[in-house]
Tab-separated table of C-alpha atoms and ligand atoms in Angstrom:
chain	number	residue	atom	x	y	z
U	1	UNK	CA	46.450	6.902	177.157
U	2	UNK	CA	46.665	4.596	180.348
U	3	UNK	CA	47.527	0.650	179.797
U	4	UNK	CA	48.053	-2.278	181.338
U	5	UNK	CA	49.965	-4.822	179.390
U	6	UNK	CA	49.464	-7.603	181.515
U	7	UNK	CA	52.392	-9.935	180.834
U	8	UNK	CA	54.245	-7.185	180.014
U	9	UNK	CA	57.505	-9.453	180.793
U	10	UNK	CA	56.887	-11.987	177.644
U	11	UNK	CA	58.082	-12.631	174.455
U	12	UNK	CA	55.092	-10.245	172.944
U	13	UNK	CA	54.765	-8.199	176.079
U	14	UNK	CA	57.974	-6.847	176.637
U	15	UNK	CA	58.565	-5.295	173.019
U	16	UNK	CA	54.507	-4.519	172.966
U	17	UNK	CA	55.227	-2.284	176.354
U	18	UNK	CA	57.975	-0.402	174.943
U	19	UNK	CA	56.876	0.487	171.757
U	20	UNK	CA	53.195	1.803	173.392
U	21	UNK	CA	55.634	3.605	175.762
U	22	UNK	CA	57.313	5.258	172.272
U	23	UNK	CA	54.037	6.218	171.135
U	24	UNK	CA	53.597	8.182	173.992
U	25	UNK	CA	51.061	5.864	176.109
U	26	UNK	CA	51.764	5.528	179.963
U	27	UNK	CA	51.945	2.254	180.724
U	28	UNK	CA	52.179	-0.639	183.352
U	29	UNK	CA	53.160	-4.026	183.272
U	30	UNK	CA	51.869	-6.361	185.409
U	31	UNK	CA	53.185	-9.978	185.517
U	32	UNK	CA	53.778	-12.789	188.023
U	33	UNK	CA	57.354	-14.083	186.012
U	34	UNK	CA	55.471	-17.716	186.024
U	35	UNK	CA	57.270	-17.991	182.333
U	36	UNK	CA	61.015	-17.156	183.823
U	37	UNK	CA	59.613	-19.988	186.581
U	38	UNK	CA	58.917	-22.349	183.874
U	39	UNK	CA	62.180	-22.297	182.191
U	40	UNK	CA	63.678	-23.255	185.117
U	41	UNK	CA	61.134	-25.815	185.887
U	42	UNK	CA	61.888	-27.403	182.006
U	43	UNK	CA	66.077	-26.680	182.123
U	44	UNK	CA	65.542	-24.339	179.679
U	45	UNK	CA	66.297	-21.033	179.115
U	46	UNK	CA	65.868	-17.960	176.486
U	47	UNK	CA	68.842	-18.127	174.088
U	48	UNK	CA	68.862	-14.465	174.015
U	49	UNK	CA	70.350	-13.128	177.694
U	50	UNK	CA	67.287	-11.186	179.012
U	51	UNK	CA	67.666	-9.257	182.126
U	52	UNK	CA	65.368	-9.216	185.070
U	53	UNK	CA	62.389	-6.746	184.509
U	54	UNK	CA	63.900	-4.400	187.180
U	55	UNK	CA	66.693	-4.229	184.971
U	56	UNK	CA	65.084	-3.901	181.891
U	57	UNK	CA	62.265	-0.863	183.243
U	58	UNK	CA	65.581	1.136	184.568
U	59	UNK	CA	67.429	0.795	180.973
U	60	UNK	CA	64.027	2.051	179.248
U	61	UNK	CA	63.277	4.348	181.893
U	62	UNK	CA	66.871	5.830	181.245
U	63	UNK	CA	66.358	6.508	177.513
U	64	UNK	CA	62.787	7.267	177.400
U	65	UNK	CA	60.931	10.251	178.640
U	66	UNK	CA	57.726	8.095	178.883
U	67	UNK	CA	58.284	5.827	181.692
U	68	UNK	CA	57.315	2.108	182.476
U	69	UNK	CA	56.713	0.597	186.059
U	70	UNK	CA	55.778	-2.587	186.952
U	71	UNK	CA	53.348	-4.407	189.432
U	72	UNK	CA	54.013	-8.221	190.490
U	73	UNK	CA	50.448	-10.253	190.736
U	74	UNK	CA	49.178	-13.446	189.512
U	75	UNK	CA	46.219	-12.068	188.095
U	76	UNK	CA	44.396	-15.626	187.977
U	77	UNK	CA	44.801	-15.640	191.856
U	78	UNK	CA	44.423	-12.445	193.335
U	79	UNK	CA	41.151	-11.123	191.920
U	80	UNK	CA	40.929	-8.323	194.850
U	81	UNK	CA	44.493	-6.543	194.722
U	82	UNK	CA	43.633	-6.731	190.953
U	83	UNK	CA	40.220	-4.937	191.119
U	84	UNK	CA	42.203	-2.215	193.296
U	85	UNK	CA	45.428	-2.218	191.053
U	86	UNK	CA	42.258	-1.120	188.346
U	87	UNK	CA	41.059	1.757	190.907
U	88	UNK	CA	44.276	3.120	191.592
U	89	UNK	CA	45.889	3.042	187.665
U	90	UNK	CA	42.339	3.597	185.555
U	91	UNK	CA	43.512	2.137	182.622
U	92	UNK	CA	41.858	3.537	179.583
U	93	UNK	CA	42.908	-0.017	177.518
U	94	UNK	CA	44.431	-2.893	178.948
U	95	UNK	CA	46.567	-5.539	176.337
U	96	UNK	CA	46.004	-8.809	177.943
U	97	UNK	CA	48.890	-11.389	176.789
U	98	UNK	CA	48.832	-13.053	180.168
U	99	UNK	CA	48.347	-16.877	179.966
U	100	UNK	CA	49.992	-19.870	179.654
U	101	UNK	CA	50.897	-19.874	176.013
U	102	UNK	CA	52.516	-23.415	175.292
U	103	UNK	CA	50.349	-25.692	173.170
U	104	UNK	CA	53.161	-28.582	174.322
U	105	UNK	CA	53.402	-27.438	177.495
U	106	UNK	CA	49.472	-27.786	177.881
U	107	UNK	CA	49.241	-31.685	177.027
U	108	UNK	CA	52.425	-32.587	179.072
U	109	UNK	CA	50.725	-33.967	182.048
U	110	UNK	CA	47.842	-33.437	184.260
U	111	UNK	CA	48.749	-30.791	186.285
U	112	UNK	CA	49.988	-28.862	183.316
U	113	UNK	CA	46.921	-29.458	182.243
U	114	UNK	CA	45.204	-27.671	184.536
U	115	UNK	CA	46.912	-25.188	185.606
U	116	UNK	CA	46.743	-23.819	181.883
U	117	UNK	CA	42.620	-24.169	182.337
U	118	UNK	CA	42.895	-22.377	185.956
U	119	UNK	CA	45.540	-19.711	185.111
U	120	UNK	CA	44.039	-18.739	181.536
U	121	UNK	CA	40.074	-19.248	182.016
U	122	UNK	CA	40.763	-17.212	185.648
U	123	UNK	CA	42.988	-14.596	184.187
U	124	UNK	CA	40.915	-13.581	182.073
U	125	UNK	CA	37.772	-13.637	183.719
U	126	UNK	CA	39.304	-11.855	186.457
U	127	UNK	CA	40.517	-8.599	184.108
U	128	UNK	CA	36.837	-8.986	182.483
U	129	UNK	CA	35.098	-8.498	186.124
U	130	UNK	CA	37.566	-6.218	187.809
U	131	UNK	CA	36.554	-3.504	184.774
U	132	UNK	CA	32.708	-4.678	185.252
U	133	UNK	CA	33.164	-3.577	189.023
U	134	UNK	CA	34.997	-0.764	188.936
U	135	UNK	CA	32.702	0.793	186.079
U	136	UNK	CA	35.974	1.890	184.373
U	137	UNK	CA	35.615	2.510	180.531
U	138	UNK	CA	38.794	0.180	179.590
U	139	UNK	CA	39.158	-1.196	176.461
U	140	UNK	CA	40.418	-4.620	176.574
U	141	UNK	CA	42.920	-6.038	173.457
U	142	UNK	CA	43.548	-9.854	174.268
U	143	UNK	CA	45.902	-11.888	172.308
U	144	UNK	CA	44.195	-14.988	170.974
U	145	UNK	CA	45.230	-17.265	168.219
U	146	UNK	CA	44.231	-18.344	164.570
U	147	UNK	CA	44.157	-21.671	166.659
U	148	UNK	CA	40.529	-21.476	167.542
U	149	UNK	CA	39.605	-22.000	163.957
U	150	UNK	CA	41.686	-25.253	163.826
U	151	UNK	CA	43.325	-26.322	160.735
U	152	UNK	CA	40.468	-28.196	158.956
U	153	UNK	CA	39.358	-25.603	156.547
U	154	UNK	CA	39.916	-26.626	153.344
U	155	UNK	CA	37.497	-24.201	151.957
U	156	UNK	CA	38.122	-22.440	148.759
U	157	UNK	CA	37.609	-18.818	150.867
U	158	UNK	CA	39.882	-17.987	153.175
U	159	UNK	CA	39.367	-17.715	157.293
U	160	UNK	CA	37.442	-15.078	158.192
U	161	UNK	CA	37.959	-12.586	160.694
U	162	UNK	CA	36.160	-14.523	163.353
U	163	UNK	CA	32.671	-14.283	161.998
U	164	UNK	CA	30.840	-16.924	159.521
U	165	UNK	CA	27.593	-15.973	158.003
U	166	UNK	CA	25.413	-19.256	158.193
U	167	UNK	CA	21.922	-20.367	156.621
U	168	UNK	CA	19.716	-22.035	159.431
U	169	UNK	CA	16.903	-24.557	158.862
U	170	UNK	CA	14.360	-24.777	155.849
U	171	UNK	CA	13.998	-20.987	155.898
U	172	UNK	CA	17.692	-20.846	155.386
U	173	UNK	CA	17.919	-17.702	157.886
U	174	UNK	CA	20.788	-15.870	157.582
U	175	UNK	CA	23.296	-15.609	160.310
U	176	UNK	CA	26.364	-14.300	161.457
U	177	UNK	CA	27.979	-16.258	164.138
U	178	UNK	CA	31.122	-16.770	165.897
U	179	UNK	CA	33.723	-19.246	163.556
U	180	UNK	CA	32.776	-22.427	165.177
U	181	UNK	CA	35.965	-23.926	167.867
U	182	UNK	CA	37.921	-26.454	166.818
U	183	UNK	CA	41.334	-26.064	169.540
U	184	UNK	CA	43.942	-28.657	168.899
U	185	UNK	CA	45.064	-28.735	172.031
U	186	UNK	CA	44.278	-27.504	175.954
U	187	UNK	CA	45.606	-24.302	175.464
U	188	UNK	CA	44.123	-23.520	172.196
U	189	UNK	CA	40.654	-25.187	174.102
U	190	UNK	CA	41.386	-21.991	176.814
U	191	UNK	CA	41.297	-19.385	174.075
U	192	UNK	CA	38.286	-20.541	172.697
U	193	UNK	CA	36.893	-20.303	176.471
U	194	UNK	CA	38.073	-16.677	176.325
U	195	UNK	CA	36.293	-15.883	173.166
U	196	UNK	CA	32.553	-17.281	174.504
U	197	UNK	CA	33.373	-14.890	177.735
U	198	UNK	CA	34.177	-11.882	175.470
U	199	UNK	CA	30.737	-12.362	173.849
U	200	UNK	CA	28.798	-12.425	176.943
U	201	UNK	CA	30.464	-9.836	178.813
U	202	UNK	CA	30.219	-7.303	174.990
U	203	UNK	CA	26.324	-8.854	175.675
U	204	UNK	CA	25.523	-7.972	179.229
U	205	UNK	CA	27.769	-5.327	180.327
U	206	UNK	CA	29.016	-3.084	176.890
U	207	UNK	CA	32.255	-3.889	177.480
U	208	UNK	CA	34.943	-2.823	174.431
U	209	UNK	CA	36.435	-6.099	173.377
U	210	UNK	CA	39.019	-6.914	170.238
U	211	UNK	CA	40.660	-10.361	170.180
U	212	UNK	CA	43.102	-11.061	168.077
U	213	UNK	CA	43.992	-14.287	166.593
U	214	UNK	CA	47.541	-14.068	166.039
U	215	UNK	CA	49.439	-16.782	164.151
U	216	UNK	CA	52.943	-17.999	165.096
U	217	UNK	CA	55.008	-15.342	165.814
U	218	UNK	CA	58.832	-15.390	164.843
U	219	UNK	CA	61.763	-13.313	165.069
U	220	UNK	CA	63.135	-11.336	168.268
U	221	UNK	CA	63.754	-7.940	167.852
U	222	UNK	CA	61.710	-4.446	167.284
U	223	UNK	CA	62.941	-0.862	166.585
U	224	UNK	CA	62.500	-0.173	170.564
U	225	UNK	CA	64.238	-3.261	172.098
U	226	UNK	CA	67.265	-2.815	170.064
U	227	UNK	CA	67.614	0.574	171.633
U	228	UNK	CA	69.886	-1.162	174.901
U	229	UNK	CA	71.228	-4.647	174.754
U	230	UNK	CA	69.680	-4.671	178.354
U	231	UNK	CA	66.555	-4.717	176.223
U	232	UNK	CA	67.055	-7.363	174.150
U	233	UNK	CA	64.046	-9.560	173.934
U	234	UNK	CA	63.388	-13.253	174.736
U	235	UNK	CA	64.167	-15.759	172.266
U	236	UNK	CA	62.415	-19.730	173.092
U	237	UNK	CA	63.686	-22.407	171.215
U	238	UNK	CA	62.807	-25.572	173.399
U	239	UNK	CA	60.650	-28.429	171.983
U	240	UNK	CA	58.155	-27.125	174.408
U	241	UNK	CA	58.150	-23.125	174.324
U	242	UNK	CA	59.990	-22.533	171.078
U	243	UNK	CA	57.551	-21.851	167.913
U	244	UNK	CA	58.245	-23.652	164.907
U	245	UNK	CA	60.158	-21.018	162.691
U	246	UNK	CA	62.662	-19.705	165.840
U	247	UNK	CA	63.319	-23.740	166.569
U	248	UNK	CA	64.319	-23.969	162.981
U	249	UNK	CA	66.659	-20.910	162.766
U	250	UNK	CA	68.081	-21.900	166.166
U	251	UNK	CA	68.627	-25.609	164.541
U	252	UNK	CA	70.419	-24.066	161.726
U	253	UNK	CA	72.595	-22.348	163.412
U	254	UNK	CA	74.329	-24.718	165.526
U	255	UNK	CA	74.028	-27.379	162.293
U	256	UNK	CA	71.572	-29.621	163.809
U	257	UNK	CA	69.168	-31.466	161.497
U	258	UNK	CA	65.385	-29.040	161.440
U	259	UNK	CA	62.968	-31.143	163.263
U	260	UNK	CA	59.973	-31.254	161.127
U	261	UNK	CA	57.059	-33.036	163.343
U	262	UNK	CA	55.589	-36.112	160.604
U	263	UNK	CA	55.932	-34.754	156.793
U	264	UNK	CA	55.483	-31.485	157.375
U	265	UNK	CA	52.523	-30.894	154.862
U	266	UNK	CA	51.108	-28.500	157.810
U	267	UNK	CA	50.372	-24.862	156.873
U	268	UNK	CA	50.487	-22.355	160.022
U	269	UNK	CA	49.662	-18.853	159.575
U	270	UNK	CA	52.898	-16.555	160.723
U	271	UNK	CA	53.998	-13.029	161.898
U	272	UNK	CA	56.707	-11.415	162.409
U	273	UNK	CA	57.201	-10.015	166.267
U	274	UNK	CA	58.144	-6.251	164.898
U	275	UNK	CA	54.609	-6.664	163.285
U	276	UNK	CA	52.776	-7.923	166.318
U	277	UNK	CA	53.617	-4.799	168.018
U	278	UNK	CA	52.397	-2.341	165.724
U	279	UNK	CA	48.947	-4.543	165.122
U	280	UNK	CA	48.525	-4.517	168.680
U	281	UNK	CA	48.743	-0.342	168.328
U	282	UNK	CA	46.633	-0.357	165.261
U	283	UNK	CA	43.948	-2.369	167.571
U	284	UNK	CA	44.522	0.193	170.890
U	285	UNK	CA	43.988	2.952	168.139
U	286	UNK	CA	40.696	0.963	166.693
U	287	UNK	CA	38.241	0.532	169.306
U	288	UNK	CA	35.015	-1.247	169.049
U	289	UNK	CA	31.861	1.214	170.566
U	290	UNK	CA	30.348	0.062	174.170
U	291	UNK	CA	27.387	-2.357	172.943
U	292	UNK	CA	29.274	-3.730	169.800
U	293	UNK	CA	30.135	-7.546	169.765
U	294	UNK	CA	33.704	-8.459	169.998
U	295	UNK	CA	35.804	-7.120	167.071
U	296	UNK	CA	37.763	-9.733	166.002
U	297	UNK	CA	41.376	-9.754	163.587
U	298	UNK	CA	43.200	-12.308	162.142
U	299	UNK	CA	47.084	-11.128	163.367
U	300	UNK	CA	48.939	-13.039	160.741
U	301	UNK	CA	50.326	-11.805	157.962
U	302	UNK	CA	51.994	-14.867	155.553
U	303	UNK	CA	50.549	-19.001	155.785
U	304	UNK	CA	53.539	-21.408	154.678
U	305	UNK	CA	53.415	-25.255	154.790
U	306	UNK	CA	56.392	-26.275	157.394
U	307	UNK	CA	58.427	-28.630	154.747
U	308	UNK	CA	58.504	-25.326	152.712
U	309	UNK	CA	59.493	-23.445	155.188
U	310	UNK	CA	62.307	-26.038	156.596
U	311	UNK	CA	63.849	-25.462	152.659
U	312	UNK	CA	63.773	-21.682	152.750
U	313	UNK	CA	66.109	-21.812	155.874
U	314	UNK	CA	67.739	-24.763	154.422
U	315	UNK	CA	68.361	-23.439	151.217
U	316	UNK	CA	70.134	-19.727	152.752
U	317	UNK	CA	71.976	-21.651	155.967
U	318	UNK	CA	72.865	-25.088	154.178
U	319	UNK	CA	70.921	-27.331	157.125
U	320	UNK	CA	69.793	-30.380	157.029
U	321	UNK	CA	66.360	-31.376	157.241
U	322	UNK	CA	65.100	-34.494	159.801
U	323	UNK	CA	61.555	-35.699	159.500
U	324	UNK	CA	60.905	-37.081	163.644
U	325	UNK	CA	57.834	-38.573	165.103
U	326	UNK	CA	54.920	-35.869	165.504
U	327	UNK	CA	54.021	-35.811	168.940
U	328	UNK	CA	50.817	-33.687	168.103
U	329	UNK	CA	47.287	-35.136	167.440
U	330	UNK	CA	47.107	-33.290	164.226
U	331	UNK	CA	46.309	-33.910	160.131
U	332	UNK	CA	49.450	-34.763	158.692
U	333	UNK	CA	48.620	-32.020	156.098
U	334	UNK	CA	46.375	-28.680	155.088
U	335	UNK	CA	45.407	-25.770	153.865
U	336	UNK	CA	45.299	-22.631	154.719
U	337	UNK	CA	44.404	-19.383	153.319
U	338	UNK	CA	43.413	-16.150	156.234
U	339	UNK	CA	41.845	-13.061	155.697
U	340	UNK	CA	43.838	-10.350	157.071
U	341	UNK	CA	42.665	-7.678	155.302
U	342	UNK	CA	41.056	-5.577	158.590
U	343	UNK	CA	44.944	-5.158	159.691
U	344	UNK	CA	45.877	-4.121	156.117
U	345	UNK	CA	43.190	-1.637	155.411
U	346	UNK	CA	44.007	0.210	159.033
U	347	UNK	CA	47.868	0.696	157.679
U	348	UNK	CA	49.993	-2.748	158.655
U	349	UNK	CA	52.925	-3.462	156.089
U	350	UNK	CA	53.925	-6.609	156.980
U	351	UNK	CA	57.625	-7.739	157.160
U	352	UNK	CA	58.224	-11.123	155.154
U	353	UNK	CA	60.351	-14.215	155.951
U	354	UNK	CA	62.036	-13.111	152.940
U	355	UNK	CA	62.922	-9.881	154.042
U	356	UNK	CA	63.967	-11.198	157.786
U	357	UNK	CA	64.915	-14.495	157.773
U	358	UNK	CA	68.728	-13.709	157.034
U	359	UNK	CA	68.770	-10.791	159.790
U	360	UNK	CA	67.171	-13.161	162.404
U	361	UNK	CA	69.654	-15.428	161.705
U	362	UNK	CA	72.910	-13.306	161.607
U	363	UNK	CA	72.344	-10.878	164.620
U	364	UNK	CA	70.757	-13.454	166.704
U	365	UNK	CA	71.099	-17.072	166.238
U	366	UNK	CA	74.830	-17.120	165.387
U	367	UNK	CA	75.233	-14.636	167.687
U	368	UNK	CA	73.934	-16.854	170.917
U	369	UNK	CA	74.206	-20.174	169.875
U	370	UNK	CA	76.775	-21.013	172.523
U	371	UNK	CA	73.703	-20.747	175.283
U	372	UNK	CA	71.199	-23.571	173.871
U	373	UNK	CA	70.776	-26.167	175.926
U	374	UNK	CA	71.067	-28.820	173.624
U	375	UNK	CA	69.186	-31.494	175.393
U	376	UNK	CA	65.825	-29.272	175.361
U	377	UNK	CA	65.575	-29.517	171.421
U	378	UNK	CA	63.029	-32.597	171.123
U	379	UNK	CA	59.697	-32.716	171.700
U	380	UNK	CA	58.441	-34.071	175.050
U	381	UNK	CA	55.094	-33.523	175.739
U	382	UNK	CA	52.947	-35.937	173.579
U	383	UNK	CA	49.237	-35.660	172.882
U	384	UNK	CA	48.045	-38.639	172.919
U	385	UNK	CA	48.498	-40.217	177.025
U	386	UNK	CA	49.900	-44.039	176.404
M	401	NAD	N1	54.160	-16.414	170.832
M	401	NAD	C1	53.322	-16.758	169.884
M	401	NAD	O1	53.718	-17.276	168.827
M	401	NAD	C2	51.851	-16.500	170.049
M	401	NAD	C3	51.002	-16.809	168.969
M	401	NAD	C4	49.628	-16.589	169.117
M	401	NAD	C5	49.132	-16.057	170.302
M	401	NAD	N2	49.983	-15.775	171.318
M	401	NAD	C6	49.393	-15.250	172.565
M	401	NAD	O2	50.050	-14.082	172.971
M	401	NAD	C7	50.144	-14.040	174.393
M	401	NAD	C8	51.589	-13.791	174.791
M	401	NAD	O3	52.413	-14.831	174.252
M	401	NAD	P1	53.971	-14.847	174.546
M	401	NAD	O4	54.587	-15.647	173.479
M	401	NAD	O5	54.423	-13.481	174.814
M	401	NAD	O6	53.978	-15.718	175.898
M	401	NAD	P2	54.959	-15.603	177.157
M	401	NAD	O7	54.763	-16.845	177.947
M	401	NAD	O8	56.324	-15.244	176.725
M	401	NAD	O9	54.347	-14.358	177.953
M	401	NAD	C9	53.218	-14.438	178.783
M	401	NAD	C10	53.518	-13.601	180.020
M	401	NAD	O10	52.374	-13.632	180.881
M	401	NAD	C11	52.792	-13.861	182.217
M	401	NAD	N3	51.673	-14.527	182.904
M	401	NAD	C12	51.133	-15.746	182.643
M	401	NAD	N4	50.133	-16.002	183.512
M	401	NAD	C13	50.025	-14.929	184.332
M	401	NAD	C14	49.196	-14.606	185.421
M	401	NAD	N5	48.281	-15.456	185.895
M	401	NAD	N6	49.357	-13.398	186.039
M	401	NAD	C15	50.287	-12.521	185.594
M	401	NAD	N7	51.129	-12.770	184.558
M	401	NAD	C16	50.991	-13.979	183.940
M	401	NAD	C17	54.040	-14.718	182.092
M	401	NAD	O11	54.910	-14.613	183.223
M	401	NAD	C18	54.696	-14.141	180.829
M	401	NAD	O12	55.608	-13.100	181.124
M	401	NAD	C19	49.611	-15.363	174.918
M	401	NAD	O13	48.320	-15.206	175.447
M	401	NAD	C20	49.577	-16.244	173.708
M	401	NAD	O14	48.537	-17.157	173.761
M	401	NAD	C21	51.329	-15.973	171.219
C-alpha cells in the first residue's frame, strides 16, 4: 500500500514509518522539523542522539529493500503543494501524527497558544480537504488521545471506545453519540476539534476515518529502529515535551528526586512505543467502509496512578521521590478504567511496564544520561495565567 505518515520525523512517526516500511508498505514522510525547531527554541534536546532525517532515510534505505523518502511542508500552511503532493503520491492511507503535541507547551503563553490552534485545527483540515478534492480513496489514521474524554469518569464501566449510548428526554430515546469533550488543556481542546471534523467530513463526503486515542506513550525503541544506531529514536524528557513515565526513568537515572506534579493520585492510561506501532498497523489493516462514522480505539494498553508508578521505578532504581507544585489545572486524583478491547480482539499483545521498565532503563537512560540538560527538568508552563 501507499502512505503518508505525516510527521514521519517524531517520536511516534519515525519508528511508525519504518516498521510500515517492514511490512512491505511504500511510504513517505512528510514533515516541516517544527519539533527539532522547538527544542532549540526551549534549550532542550532529545537525550537519545537522533540524526537528521536525511541521515536516518539513507541508513534505512541501506538495509531495507522497501524504501522511505521524504517531502519537507508545513502542512497547516501550504494547503496547495499539499493537494498536489496528494496527486502526485495517491496515497491509499495516510497516518496523520502531525501536530503540536505538548499539553505544557500549549498553555505556555499566548502565542503558543495559538499556534497549537492554527497548526493542529489547519493541519488537519488541510489533509481532510486535499483527499475531498482530489477524489482519492485514502484512508486517514490520526493519532488522537484518551485526553478528549478528560479524567472525570469515575464511572463503575470503563471508557468506551469513543461512543456513549445515551437516553434523551421523557421518551428516553436511545442514542449513540460521540463521548462528550472534556480537554484539559489547548492541545487536548485541538484534538477534540479534530474529532467534530472527522464526523462531518465521514457525514458529507464518505471519507474512511479511525482516530485513535492513544494514552501516554513511553519507552524508545522498536524491533526496526534498533536495526542502525543511526536509527535510534527520539527520547523527550523536558518538563515541557517529556511524558510522565520517560521524565521519571530519565530522573532515575542521573539520581534526581521523580517529580510527581501535587500527590500524584492521577491515573493516566499508558503504552508502550513498540506497541503504538503495531496498533497503528492493526488500524491501516482495519478500515472503516466509505459512509461509516469515524471508527474510534482507545490506544492504551495499562492505566496506573502516577505515585504508583513513581514506586515501581523507585523500588528497581533506588530513586527518590519529590512531590513539587502541579502546574496543571487538574483533580488532584482519579480513576480510570479504558476499554481497549477493539485493539485486543484484532491481535495486539501488549508489552507491560513490568516487562520493559528495566530494559528502558539499562540500554537507554544510563546509557545517555551525560546529554540531559539539567536545567530543562521542571515544569514551566503553568495553566493557570497569574
Ligand atoms: N507522545 C505521546 O505520548 C502521545 C500520546 C497521545 C497522542 N499522541 C499524538 O501522536 C502524534 C505524534 O506525537 P509525537 O509524540 O510523535 O509528537 P512529535 O512532536 O514528536 O511529532 C510530531 C511531528 O509532526 C511534525 N509536525 C508538526 N506540525 C506539522 C506541520 N504543520 N506540518 C508538517 N509536520 C508537522 C513535527 O515536526 C514532528 O516531527 C501527535 O498528534 C500527538 O498528539 C502522542
Amino acid at each position: 500500500m501507499k502512505i503518508i505518515v505525516f510527521g514521519g520525523d517524531g517520536f511516534c512517526g519515525w519508528p511508525t514509518a519504518l516498521h510500515l516500511s517492514n511490512k512491505g508498505h511504500k511510504i513517505l514522510i512528510v514533515d516541516n522539523l517544527s519539533r527539532r525547531k522547538i527544542d532549540i527554541e526551549l534549550g532542550t534536546n532529545s537525550l537519545t542522539p537522533i540524526e537528521d532525517i536525511e541521515t536516518r532515510i539513507k541508513t534505512w534505505n541501506k538495509i531495507s529493500k522497501n524504501k522511505i523518502s521524504f517531502y519537507k511542508l508545513d502542512i497547516a500552511k501550504n494547503y496547495f503543494e499539499l493537494k498536489e503532493l496528494f496527486k502526485s503520491f495517491k496515497p491509499e492511507a495516510v497516518v496523520h501524527f502531525a501536530e503540536q503535541r505538548s499539553a505544557p507547551y500549549s498553555m505556555k503563553n499566548s502565542s503558543t497558544k495559538s499556534y497549537t490552534v492554527d497548526n493542529n485545527v489547519n493541519a488537519t483540515h488541510n489533509i481532510l480537504n486535499a483527499i475531498v478534492e482530489t477524489r482519492l480513496d485514502c484512508h486517514i489514521v490520526h493519532l488522537g488521545t484518551m485526553g478528549v474524554y478528560g479524567y472525570g469518569w469515575t464511572g463503575k464501566n470503563p471508557i468506551p471506545e469513543g461512543y456513549v449510548k445515551v437516553l434523551v428526554g421523557t421518551t428516553r430515546e436511545e442514542k449513540e453519540i460521540l463521548h462528550p469533550a472534556n480537554p484539559g488543556s489547548v492541545y487536548h481542546m485541538t484534538k477534540t476539534l479534530d474529532q467534530l471534523m472527522f464526523g462531518f467530513y465521514c457525514k458529507n463526503d464518505s471519507l474512511r476515518i479511525t482516530d485513535l486515542h492513544q494514552g501516554i506513550v513511553w519507552g524508545t525503541q522498536t524491533d526496526e529502529t534498533k536495526l542502525d544506531k543511526k536509527l535510534i529514536n527520539r527520547f523527550d524528557y523536558d518538563g515541557d515535551y517529556g511524558t510522565v513515565l520517560n521524565r521519571f526513568l530519565m530522573q532515575a537515572a542521573i539520581n534526581h528526586p521523580l517529580t510527581i506534579y501535587g500527590k500524584g493520585g492521577q491515573t493516566r492510561a499508558f503504552i508502550n512505543i513498540s506497541d503504538t506501532v503495531k496498533c497503528i498497523n492493526i488500524a491501516i489493516n482495519n478500515p472503516p467502509k466509505k459512509g461509516d462514522r469515524p471508527s474510534i480505539f482507545n490506544q492504551a494498553t495499562e492505566t496506573r496512578k502516577l505515585s504508583d508508578l513513581a514506586k515501581l521505578i523507585s523500588k528497581k532504581t533506588s530513586a527518590k521521590i519529590s512531590y513539587v507544585e502541579n502546574p496543571r489545572k487538574e483533580d488532584p486524583r482519579n480513576d480510570l478504567v479504558v476499554d481497549n478491547s477493539k485493539f485486543l480482539k484484532l491481535g495486539l499483545k501488549p508489552k507491560t511496564l513490568n516487562e520493559g521498565l528495566m530494559d528502558e532503563v539499562q540500554n537507554i537512560t544510563l546509557k545517555y544520561k551525560d546529554r540531559v540538560n539539567l536545567k530543562t527538568i521542571y515544569p514551566t508552563s503553568k495553566w493557570v495565567v497569574k
